[in-house]
Amino acid sequence: MASRPLNDEEVLSEMNKMVAFIKQEALEKAREVKVKADEEFAIDKAKLVKQEQQAIDAQFEKKRKGAETAQKIHQSTLTNKSRLRLLHRREEHLQSLFASARAQISRLANDEARYVEFLERVIVQGLLYILEPSATVCVRAKDKTIVARTLDAAVKTYNDISGRQVALELDASLSDELAGGVKLVSGSRRITLNNTLDERLRLLEDRMLPEIRYDLFGPNGNRKFYT
Amino acid sequence: MAAQQSQGIQTLLEAEKEAAKVVQQARQYRVQRLKDARTEAAREIEAYRKVKEQEFSAFQSSHAGSTQDAQSIIDKETEDKLDQITAAYKAHQDDVLGKLLDRVVLVEPELHRNLRKQQ
């Protein structure tokens, strides 16, 4: 510090020094503020952008997944429809096979020798099922005479196989529209056994389906186990 | 002397005022920067969203094309299999019909297996 009062020059220089000092301080402070401002600018911007980017990504990811799922559903629906068409076609063929079978069984009754044998066997089979002491054999009107001749043989065969006796009656009550065969009625008309050609065919249609399918369409590609 | 003093003080005061102005400008700059951060961020976000939209529509159009193909491929396969089925049926129907009709008249009368022949 000056021990004597300052002269004019010194005062001026001191003044300038102080002014410069003030200016310098201001500039430095301003720079600090600007630098901090730029930093905050960068941080804020990055944060906002990242936030929104994540939101947008999530949105589009959801859309994409939705589209993929819809596509998978579509594909699965197409495959299902295709399978149904195939099954439908197979079923159509089976039905037409059965229809032609039903049309043809009426001709089975025409071969007289075989038909007579068939009738006898069918009566015996029925008797062996119902195991009654008496029965009524119902046949078509046109079969009445043929069957009358086989009744005794049927009773004998029944006895040979089962050791039992049976009393048979003949009844020509079946409709002529049927293809042939017999119906047995017994036990005060409470037991009936339908052994006509039509009924036999119907049962076979149902029971033989696996075999028919195998013979017509070949083995099943999806099947893994055969007992 | 008093005049000189007041002149000095005046100069200092003005310097102080200038300094304050400079700092004030810096502060305004800061405020502006914060606003800019928002607007620039919004712009970048918008640009990003457009890019993603384009990606997505490209993906969509490519996948829509594949859907059409899937349909026609499956249809063709189905037609082939249908023809196979009908061909197989035609080839075997007579045999199976014969087998079916033979079984209708095939009768093997037998006693139930739990029973014995009565004497």
Coordinates of C-alpha atoms in Angstrom, one line a residue:
Chain A
M1 CA 0.0 0.0 0.0
A2 CA 1.2 3.5 -0.8
S3 CA 2.2 5.4 2.3
R4 CA 1.6 8.7 0.5
P5 CA -1.5 9.8 -1.3
L6 CA -1.6 8.6 -5.0
N7 CA -1.1 11.0 -7.7
D8 CA -3.3 11.2 -10.8
E9 CA -1.6 8.6 -12.9
E10 CA -1.6 6.1 -10.2
V11 CA -5.3 6.7 -9.6
L12 CA -6.1 6.2 -13.2
S13 CA -4.1 3.0 -13.4
E14 CA -5.8 1.7 -10.3
M15 CA -9.1 2.6 -11.8
N16 CA -8.4 0.8 -15.0
K17 CA -7.2 -2.2 -13.1
M18 CA -10.4 -2.4 -11.1
V19 CA -12.5 -2.0 -14.2
A20 CA -10.6 -4.7 -15.9
F21 CA -11.0 -6.9 -12.9
I22 CA -14.7 -6.4 -12.9
K23 CA -14.9 -7.1 -16.6
Q24 CA -12.8 -10.2 -16.2
E25 CA -15.0 -11.5 -13.4
A26 CA -18.1 -10.9 -15.5
L27 CA -16.7 -12.8 -18.5
E28 CA -15.6 -15.7 -16.4
K29 CA -19.0 -15.9 -14.8
A30 CA -20.7 -15.7 -18.1
R31 CA -18.5 -18.4 -19.5
E32 CA -19.3 -20.6 -16.6
V33 CA -23.0 -20.1 -17.1
K34 CA -22.7 -20.8 -20.8
V35 CA -20.7 -24.0 -20.3
K36 CA -23.2 -25.2 -17.7
A37 CA -26.0 -24.3 -20.0
D38 CA -24.5 -26.4 -22.9
E39 CA -24.1 -29.3 -20.6
E40 CA -27.6 -29.2 -19.4
F41 CA -28.8 -28.8 -23.0
A42 CA -27.0 -32.0 -24.0
I43 CA -28.2 -34.0 -21.0
D44 CA -31.8 -32.9 -21.3
K45 CA -31.9 -33.5 -25.0
A46 CA -30.3 -36.9 -24.7
K47 CA -32.7 -37.9 -21.9
L48 CA -35.8 -36.8 -23.9
V49 CA -34.7 -38.4 -27.1
K50 CA -33.8 -41.7 -25.3
Q51 CA -37.1 -41.8 -23.5
E52 CA -39.2 -41.2 -26.6
Q53 CA -37.1 -43.6 -28.6
Q54 CA -37.8 -46.4 -26.1
A55 CA -41.5 -45.6 -26.2
I56 CA -41.5 -45.7 -30.0
D57 CA -39.5 -48.9 -30.1
A58 CA -41.9 -50.6 -27.7
Q59 CA -44.8 -49.4 -29.8
F60 CA -43.5 -50.8 -33.0
E61 CA -42.4 -54.0 -31.3
K62 CA -45.9 -54.5 -30.2
K63 CA -47.3 -53.8 -33.7
R64 CA -44.8 -56.2 -35.2
K65 CA -45.7 -59.0 -32.7
G66 CA -49.4 -58.4 -33.4
A67 CA -48.8 -58.7 -37.1
E68 CA -46.8 -61.9 -36.6
T69 CA -49.4 -63.4 -34.5
A70 CA -52.1 -62.5 -37.0
Q71 CA -50.0 -64.2 -39.7
K72 CA -49.6 -67.3 -37.6
I73 CA -53.3 -67.4 -37.0
H74 CA -54.0 -67.0 -40.7
Q75 CA -51.6 -69.8 -41.5
S76 CA -53.1 -72.1 -39.0
T77 CA -56.6 -71.4 -40.3
L78 CA -55.6 -72.2 -43.8
T79 CA -54.0 -75.5 -42.7
N80 CA -57.1 -76.4 -40.8
K81 CA -59.4 -75.6 -43.7
S82 CA -57.3 -77.7 -45.9
R83 CA -57.4 -80.7 -43.5
L84 CA -61.2 -80.4 -43.3
R85 CA -61.5 -80.5 -47.1
L86 CA -59.4 -83.6 -47.2
L87 CA -61.5 -85.3 -44.5
H88 CA -64.6 -84.3 -46.3
R89 CA -63.5 -85.8 -49.5
R90 CA -62.7 -89.1 -47.7
E91 CA -66.0 -89.1 -46.1
E92 CA -67.8 -88.5 -49.4
H93 CA -66.0 -91.5 -50.9
L94 CA -66.9 -93.7 -47.9
Q95 CA -70.5 -92.7 -48.2
S96 CA -70.6 -93.5 -51.9
L97 CA -69.0 -96.9 -51.3
F98 CA -71.7 -97.7 -48.7
A99 CA -74.4 -96.5 -51.0
S100 CA -73.3 -98.8 -53.8
A101 CA -73.0 -101.6 -51.3
R102 CA -76.6 -101.0 -50.2
A103 CA -77.7 -101.1 -53.8
Q104 CA -75.9 -104.3 -54.4
I105 CA -77.0 -106.4 -51.5
S106 CA -80.4 -107.0 -53.0
R107 CA -78.7 -109.1 -55.6
L108 CA -77.2 -111.4 -53.0
A109 CA -80.5 -113.1 -52.6
N110 CA -80.6 -114.1 -56.2
D111 CA -78.0 -116.9 -56.0
E112 CA -80.5 -119.4 -54.7
A113 CA -78.1 -122.1 -53.4
R114 CA -75.9 -119.7 -51.5
Y115 CA -78.8 -117.8 -50.3
V116 CA -80.4 -120.9 -48.8
E117 CA -77.2 -121.8 -47.1
F118 CA -76.9 -118.2 -45.8
L119 CA -80.5 -118.3 -44.4
E120 CA -79.9 -121.5 -42.5
R121 CA -76.7 -120.2 -41.0
V122 CA -78.2 -116.9 -40.1
I123 CA -81.0 -118.6 -38.3
V124 CA -78.6 -120.8 -36.4
Q125 CA -76.5 -117.8 -35.5
G126 CA -79.5 -116.0 -34.2
L127 CA -80.7 -118.9 -32.2
L128 CA -77.2 -119.3 -30.6
Y129 CA -77.4 -115.7 -29.5
I130 CA -80.8 -115.7 -27.9
L131 CA -80.6 -119.2 -26.5
E132 CA -84.4 -119.5 -26.1
P133 CA -86.5 -122.7 -26.2
S134 CA -88.8 -121.2 -28.9
A135 CA -88.6 -118.6 -31.5
T136 CA -90.4 -117.1 -34.5
V137 CA -88.5 -116.7 -37.7
C138 CA -89.7 -113.7 -39.6
V139 CA -88.9 -113.6 -43.3
R140 CA -89.9 -111.8 -46.4
A141 CA -93.0 -113.1 -48.3
K142 CA -90.9 -114.2 -51.2
D143 CA -88.5 -116.2 -48.9
K144 CA -91.3 -118.1 -47.1
T145 CA -91.1 -121.3 -49.1
I146 CA -87.3 -121.5 -49.1
V147 CA -87.0 -120.9 -45.4
A148 CA -89.7 -123.4 -44.6
R149 CA -87.4 -126.1 -46.0
T150 CA -84.4 -125.0 -43.9
L151 CA -86.1 -124.9 -40.6
D152 CA -85.5 -128.5 -39.7
A153 CA -81.8 -128.3 -40.7
A154 CA -81.4 -125.2 -38.6
V155 CA -82.9 -126.9 -35.5
K156 CA -80.5 -129.8 -36.0
T157 CA -77.5 -127.7 -36.4
Y158 CA -78.4 -125.7 -33.4
N159 CA -78.7 -128.8 -31.4
D160 CA -75.3 -130.0 -32.7
I161 CA -73.6 -126.9 -31.6
S162 CA -75.3 -126.1 -28.3
G163 CA -77.0 -129.3 -27.2
R164 CA -80.3 -127.4 -26.8
Q165 CA -83.7 -127.9 -28.3
V166 CA -85.8 -125.1 -29.9
A167 CA -89.2 -124.9 -31.4
L168 CA -89.4 -122.7 -34.5
E169 CA -92.3 -120.9 -36.1
L170 CA -92.3 -119.2 -39.5
D171 CA -93.8 -115.8 -40.1
A172 CA -93.7 -114.1 -43.5
S173 CA -94.1 -110.6 -42.1
L174 CA -90.9 -108.8 -43.3
S175 CA -91.2 -106.2 -46.0
D176 CA -90.3 -107.2 -49.5
E177 CA -88.2 -104.0 -49.9
L178 CA -85.6 -105.5 -47.6
A179 CA -82.7 -107.4 -49.2
G180 CA -83.1 -110.6 -47.4
G181 CA -82.2 -112.5 -44.2
V182 CA -84.3 -113.1 -41.1
K183 CA -85.5 -111.6 -37.9
L184 CA -85.9 -113.7 -34.9
V185 CA -88.5 -112.9 -32.3
S186 CA -88.8 -114.7 -29.0
G187 CA -89.7 -114.6 -25.4
S188 CA -93.3 -113.5 -25.8
R189 CA -92.2 -111.0 -28.4
R190 CA -89.8 -109.3 -26.1
I191 CA -86.6 -110.4 -27.7
T192 CA -85.8 -109.5 -31.3
L193 CA -82.7 -110.2 -33.2
N194 CA -82.3 -108.5 -36.6
N195 CA -80.1 -110.7 -38.8
T196 CA -81.2 -109.3 -42.2
L197 CA -78.8 -108.4 -44.9
D198 CA -79.5 -104.8 -44.5
E199 CA -78.8 -104.9 -40.8
R200 CA -75.6 -106.9 -41.3
L201 CA -74.4 -104.5 -43.8
R202 CA -75.1 -101.6 -41.5
L203 CA -73.1 -103.2 -38.7
L204 CA -70.3 -104.0 -41.0
E205 CA -70.2 -100.4 -42.3
D206 CA -69.5 -99.3 -38.8
R207 CA -67.2 -102.1 -37.6
M208 CA -65.1 -102.4 -40.7
L209 CA -64.3 -98.7 -41.0
P210 CA -60.6 -99.0 -39.9
E211 CA -60.0 -101.8 -42.3
I212 CA -61.9 -100.1 -45.1
R213 CA -60.0 -96.9 -44.6
Y214 CA -56.7 -98.8 -44.7
D215 CA -57.6 -100.6 -47.8
L216 CA -59.0 -97.6 -49.7
F217 CA -56.6 -94.9 -48.7
G218 CA -53.5 -96.6 -47.5
P219 CA -51.9 -96.6 -44.0
N220 CA -52.2 -93.5 -41.9
G221 CA -49.1 -91.3 -42.0
N222 CA -49.8 -89.8 -38.6
R223 CA -50.2 -93.0 -36.7
K224 CA -47.3 -94.1 -34.6
F225 CA -48.6 -97.1 -32.6
Y226 CA -50.1 -100.3 -33.7
T227 CA -50.8 -102.6 -30.8
Chain B
M1 CA -11.2 15.9 -5.0
A2 CA -14.9 15.1 -4.5
A3 CA -15.4 15.5 -8.2
Q4 CA -12.7 13.0 -8.9
Q5 CA -14.0 10.6 -6.4
S6 CA -17.5 10.7 -7.9
Q7 CA -16.1 10.2 -11.3
G8 CA -14.2 7.2 -10.2
I9 CA -17.3 5.8 -8.5
Q10 CA -19.2 6.5 -11.7
T11 CA -16.8 4.6 -13.8
L12 CA -16.9 1.7 -11.4
L13 CA -20.6 1.7 -11.4
E14 CA -20.8 1.7 -15.1
A15 CA -18.3 -1.2 -15.2
E16 CA -20.5 -3.0 -12.8
K17 CA -23.5 -2.4 -15.0
E18 CA -21.7 -3.7 -18.0
A19 CA -20.6 -6.8 -16.1
A20 CA -24.2 -7.4 -15.0
K21 CA -25.3 -7.1 -18.6
V22 CA -22.8 -9.7 -19.7
V23 CA -23.9 -12.1 -17.0
Q24 CA -27.5 -11.4 -17.9
Q25 CA -26.9 -12.3 -21.5
A26 CA -25.3 -15.5 -20.4
R27 CA -28.3 -16.3 -18.4
Q28 CA -30.6 -15.6 -21.3
Y29 CA -28.4 -17.9 -23.4
R30 CA -29.0 -20.6 -20.8
V31 CA -32.7 -20.2 -20.9
Q32 CA -32.6 -20.3 -24.7
R33 CA -30.6 -23.4 -24.6
L34 CA -33.0 -25.2 -22.4
K35 CA -35.8 -24.4 -24.8
D36 CA -33.7 -25.5 -27.7
A37 CA -33.1 -28.8 -26.0
R38 CA -36.8 -29.4 -26.1
T39 CA -37.3 -28.5 -29.7
E40 CA -34.3 -30.3 -31.0
A41 CA -35.1 -33.4 -29.0
A42 CA -38.6 -33.3 -30.5
R43 CA -37.1 -33.0 -34.0
E44 CA -34.8 -35.9 -33.5
I45 CA -37.6 -38.0 -32.1
E46 CA -39.8 -37.3 -35.0
A47 CA -37.0 -38.3 -37.4
Y48 CA -36.5 -41.5 -35.5
R49 CA -40.2 -42.3 -35.6
K50 CA -40.3 -41.8 -39.3
V51 CA -37.4 -44.2 -39.8
K52 CA -39.2 -46.8 -37.7
E53 CA -42.4 -46.3 -39.5
Q54 CA -40.7 -46.9 -42.8
E55 CA -39.1 -50.0 -41.5
F56 CA -42.4 -51.3 -40.3
S57 CA -44.3 -50.6 -43.5
A58 CA -41.5 -52.3 -45.4
F59 CA -41.8 -55.3 -43.1
Q60 CA -45.6 -55.3 -43.5
S61 CA -45.6 -55.2 -47.3
S62 CA -43.1 -58.0 -47.5
H63 CA -45.2 -60.1 -45.1
A64 CA -48.4 -59.4 -46.9
G65 CA -46.9 -60.8 -50.0
S66 CA -45.9 -63.9 -48.2
T67 CA -49.5 -64.4 -47.0
Q68 CA -50.7 -64.6 -50.5
D69 CA -48.1 -67.1 -51.4
A70 CA -49.0 -69.2 -48.3
Q71 CA -52.6 -69.3 -49.4
S72 CA -51.9 -70.5 -52.9
I73 CA -49.3 -73.0 -51.8
I74 CA -51.7 -74.6 -49.4
D75 CA -54.4 -74.6 -52.0
K76 CA -52.3 -76.3 -54.5
E77 CA -51.2 -78.9 -51.9
T78 CA -54.7 -79.5 -51.0
E79 CA -55.8 -80.0 -54.5
D80 CA -53.0 -82.5 -55.1
K81 CA -54.0 -84.5 -52.0
L82 CA -57.6 -84.4 -52.9
D83 CA -56.8 -85.9 -56.3
Q84 CA -54.6 -88.5 -54.6
I85 CA -57.5 -89.5 -52.4
T86 CA -59.9 -89.9 -55.2
A87 CA -57.4 -91.8 -57.3
A88 CA -56.8 -94.2 -54.4
Y89 CA -60.5 -94.6 -53.9
K90 CA -61.1 -95.4 -57.6
A91 CA -58.3 -97.9 -57.6
H92 CA -59.5 -99.8 -54.6
Q93 CA -63.2 -99.4 -54.4
D94 CA -64.1 -102.6 -56.3
D95 CA -61.9 -104.7 -54.0
V96 CA -63.3 -103.2 -50.9
L97 CA -66.8 -103.4 -52.1
G98 CA -66.3 -107.1 -52.8
K99 CA -64.8 -107.6 -49.4
L100 CA -67.7 -105.8 -47.8
L101 CA -70.3 -107.9 -49.6
D102 CA -68.5 -111.1 -48.9
R103 CA -68.5 -110.3 -45.2
V104 CA -72.2 -109.6 -45.2
V105 CA -73.0 -113.2 -46.1
L106 CA -70.1 -114.7 -44.1
V107 CA -71.8 -116.4 -41.2
E108 CA -70.0 -118.5 -38.6
P109 CA -72.5 -119.6 -36.0
E110 CA -70.8 -120.4 -32.8
L111 CA -71.8 -120.9 -29.2
H112 CA -70.9 -118.2 -26.8
R113 CA -67.4 -118.9 -25.3
N114 CA -68.6 -118.9 -21.8
L115 CA -71.1 -121.7 -22.4
R116 CA -70.7 -125.5 -22.7
K117 CA -72.6 -127.8 -24.9
Q118 CA -75.5 -129.3 -23.0
Q119 CA -75.7 -133.1 -23.0

